[in-house]
XYZ file of N, CA, C and O in Angstrom:
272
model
N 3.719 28.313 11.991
C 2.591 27.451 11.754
C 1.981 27.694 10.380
O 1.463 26.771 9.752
N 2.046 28.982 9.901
C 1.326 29.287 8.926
C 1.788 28.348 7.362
O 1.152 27.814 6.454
N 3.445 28.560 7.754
C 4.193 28.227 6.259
C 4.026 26.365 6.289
O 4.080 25.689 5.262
N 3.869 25.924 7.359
C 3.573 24.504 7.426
C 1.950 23.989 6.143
O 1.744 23.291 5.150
N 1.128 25.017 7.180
C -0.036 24.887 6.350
C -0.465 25.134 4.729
O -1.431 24.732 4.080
N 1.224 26.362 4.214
C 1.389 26.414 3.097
C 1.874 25.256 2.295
O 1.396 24.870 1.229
N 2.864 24.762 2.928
C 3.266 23.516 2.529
C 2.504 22.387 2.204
O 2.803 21.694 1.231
N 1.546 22.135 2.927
C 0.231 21.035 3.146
C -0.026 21.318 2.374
O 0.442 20.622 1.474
N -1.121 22.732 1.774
C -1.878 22.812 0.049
C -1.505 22.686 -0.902
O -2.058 22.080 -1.819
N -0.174 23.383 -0.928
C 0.935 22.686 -2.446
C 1.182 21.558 -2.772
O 1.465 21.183 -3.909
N 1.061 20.609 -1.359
C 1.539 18.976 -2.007
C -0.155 18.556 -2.553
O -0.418 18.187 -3.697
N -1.052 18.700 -1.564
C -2.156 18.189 -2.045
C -2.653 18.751 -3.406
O -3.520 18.296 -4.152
N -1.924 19.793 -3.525
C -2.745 20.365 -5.222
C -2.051 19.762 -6.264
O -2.446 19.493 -7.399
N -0.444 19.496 -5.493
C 0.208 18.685 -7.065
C -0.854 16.974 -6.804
O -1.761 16.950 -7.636
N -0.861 15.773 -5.929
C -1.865 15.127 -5.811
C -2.694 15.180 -6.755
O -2.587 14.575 -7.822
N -3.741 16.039 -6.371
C -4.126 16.304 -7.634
C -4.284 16.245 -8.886
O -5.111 15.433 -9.301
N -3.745 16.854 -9.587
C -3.042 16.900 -10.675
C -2.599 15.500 -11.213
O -2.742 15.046 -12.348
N -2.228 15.132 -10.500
C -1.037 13.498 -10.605
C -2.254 12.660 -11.101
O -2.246 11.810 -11.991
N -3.108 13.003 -10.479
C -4.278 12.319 -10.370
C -5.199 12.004 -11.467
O -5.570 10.982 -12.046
N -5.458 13.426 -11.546
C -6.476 14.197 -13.137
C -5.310 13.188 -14.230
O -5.973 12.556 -15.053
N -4.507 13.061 -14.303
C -3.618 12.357 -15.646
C -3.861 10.153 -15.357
O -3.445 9.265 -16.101
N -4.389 10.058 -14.475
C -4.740 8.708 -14.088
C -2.914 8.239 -13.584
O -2.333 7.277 -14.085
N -2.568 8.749 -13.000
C -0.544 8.129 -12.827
C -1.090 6.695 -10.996
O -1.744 6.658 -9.954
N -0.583 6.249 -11.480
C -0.575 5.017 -10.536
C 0.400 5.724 -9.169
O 1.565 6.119 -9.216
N -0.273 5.713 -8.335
C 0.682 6.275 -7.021
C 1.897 4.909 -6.390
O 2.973 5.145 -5.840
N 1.398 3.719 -6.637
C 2.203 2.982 -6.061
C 3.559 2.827 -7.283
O 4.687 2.408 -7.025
N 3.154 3.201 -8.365
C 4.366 3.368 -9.101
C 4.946 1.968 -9.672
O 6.065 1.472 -9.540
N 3.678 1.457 -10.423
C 4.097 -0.272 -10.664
C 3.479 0.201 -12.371
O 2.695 1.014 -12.862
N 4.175 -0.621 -12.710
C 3.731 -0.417 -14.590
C 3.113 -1.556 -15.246
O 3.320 -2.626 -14.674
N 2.381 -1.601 -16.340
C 1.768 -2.183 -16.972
C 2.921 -3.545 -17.552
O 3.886 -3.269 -18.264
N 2.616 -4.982 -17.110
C 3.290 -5.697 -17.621
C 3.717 -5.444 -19.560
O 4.715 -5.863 -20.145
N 3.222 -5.099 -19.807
C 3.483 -5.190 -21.900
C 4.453 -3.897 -21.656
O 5.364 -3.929 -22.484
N 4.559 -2.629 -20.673
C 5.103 -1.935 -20.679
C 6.772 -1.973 -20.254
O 7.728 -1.318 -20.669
N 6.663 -2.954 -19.327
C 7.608 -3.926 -18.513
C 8.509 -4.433 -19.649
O 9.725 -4.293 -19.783
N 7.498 -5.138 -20.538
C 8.487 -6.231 -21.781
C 8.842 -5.562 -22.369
O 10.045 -5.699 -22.594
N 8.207 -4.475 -22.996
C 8.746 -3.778 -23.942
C 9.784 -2.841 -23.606
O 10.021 -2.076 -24.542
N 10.348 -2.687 -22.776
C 11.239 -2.270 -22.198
C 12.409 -2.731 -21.795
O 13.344 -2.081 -21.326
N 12.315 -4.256 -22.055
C 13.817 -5.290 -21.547
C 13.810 -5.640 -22.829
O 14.912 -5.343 -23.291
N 12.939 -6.254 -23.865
C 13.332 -7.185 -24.513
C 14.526 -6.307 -25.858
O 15.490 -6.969 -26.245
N 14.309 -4.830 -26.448
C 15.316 -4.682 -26.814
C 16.649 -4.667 -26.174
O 17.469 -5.090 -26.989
N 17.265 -4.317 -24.918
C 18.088 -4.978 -24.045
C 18.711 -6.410 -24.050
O 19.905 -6.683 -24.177
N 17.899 -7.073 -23.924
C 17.607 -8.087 -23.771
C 18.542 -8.813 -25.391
O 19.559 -9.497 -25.501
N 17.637 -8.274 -26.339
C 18.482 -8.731 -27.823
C 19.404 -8.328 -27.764
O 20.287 -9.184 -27.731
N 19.804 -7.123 -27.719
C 21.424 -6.822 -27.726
C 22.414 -7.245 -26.509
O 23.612 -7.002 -26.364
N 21.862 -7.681 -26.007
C 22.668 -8.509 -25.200
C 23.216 -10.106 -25.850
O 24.321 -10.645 -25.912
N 22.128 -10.422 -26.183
C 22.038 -11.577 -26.845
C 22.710 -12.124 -27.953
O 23.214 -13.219 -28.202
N 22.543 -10.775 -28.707
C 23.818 -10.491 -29.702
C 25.318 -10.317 -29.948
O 26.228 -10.550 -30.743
N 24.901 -9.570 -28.366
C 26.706 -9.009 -28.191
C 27.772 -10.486 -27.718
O 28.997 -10.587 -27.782
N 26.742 -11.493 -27.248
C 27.609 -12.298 -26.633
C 27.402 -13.683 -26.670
O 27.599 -14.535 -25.805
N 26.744 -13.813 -28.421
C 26.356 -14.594 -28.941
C 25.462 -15.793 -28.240
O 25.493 -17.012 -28.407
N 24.659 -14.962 -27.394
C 23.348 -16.148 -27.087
C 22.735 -16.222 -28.171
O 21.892 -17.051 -27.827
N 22.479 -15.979 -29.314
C 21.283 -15.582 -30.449
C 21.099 -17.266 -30.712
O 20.005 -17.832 -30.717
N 22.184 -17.815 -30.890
C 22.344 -19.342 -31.301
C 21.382 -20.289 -30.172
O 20.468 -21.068 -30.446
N 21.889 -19.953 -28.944
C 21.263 -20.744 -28.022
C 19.357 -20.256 -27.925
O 18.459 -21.069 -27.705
N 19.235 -19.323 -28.070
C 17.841 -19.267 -27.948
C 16.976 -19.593 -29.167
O 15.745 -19.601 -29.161
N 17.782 -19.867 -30.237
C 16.875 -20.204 -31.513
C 16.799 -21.964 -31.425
O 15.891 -22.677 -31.852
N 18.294 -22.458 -30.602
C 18.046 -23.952 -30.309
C 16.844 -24.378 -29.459
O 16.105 -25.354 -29.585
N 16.844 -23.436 -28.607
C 15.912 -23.911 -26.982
C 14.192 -23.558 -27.578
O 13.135 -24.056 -27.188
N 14.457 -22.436 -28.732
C 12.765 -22.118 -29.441
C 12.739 -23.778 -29.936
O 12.069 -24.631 -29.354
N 13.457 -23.996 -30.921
C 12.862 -25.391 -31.518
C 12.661 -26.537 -31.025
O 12.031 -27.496 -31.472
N 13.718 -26.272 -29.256
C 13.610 -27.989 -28.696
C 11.894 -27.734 -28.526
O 11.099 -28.552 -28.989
N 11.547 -26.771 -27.964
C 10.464 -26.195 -27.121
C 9.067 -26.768 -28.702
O 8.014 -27.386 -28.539
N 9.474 -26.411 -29.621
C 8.374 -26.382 -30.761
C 8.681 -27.841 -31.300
O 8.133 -28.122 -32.365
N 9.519 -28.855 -30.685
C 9.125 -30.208 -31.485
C 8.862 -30.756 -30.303
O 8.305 -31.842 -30.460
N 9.048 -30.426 -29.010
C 8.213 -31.101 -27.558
C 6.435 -30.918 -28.217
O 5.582 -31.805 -28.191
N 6.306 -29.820 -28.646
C 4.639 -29.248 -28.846
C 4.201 -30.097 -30.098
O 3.039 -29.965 -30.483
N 4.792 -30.701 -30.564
C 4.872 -31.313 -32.182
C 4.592 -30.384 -32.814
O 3.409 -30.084 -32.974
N 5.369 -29.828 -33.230
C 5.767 -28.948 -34.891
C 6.815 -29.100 -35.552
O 6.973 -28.487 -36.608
């Protein structure tokens, strides 16, 4: 019984801790943190397999729908 109850204070003291640093327990991240995290991916992908063309077409259909 005893080492149970040891067990119990160690998790709650790391808790703690986790805590004092502000860490999100459900473990979900800041959207800008999210993007910034795919979009270099994201280019080199783009690159590797020559989408670069298609997304500079689909920017401009997109910017003369807006009139520019």
């Amino acid at each position: 019984m005893s080492d149970t109850a040891t067990r119990t204070m160690i998790r709650t003291q790391g808790r703690k801790a986790s805590a004092s640093f502000g860490a999100r327990p459900s473990g979900t991240r800041h959207p800008l943190v999210a993007t910034a995290m795919v979009l270099p991916l994201a280019a080199l992908l783009a690159v590797a397999f020559g989408g670069w063309d298609a997304v500079v077409t689909q920017a401009s259909s997109v910017a003369v729908m807006l009139g520019r």
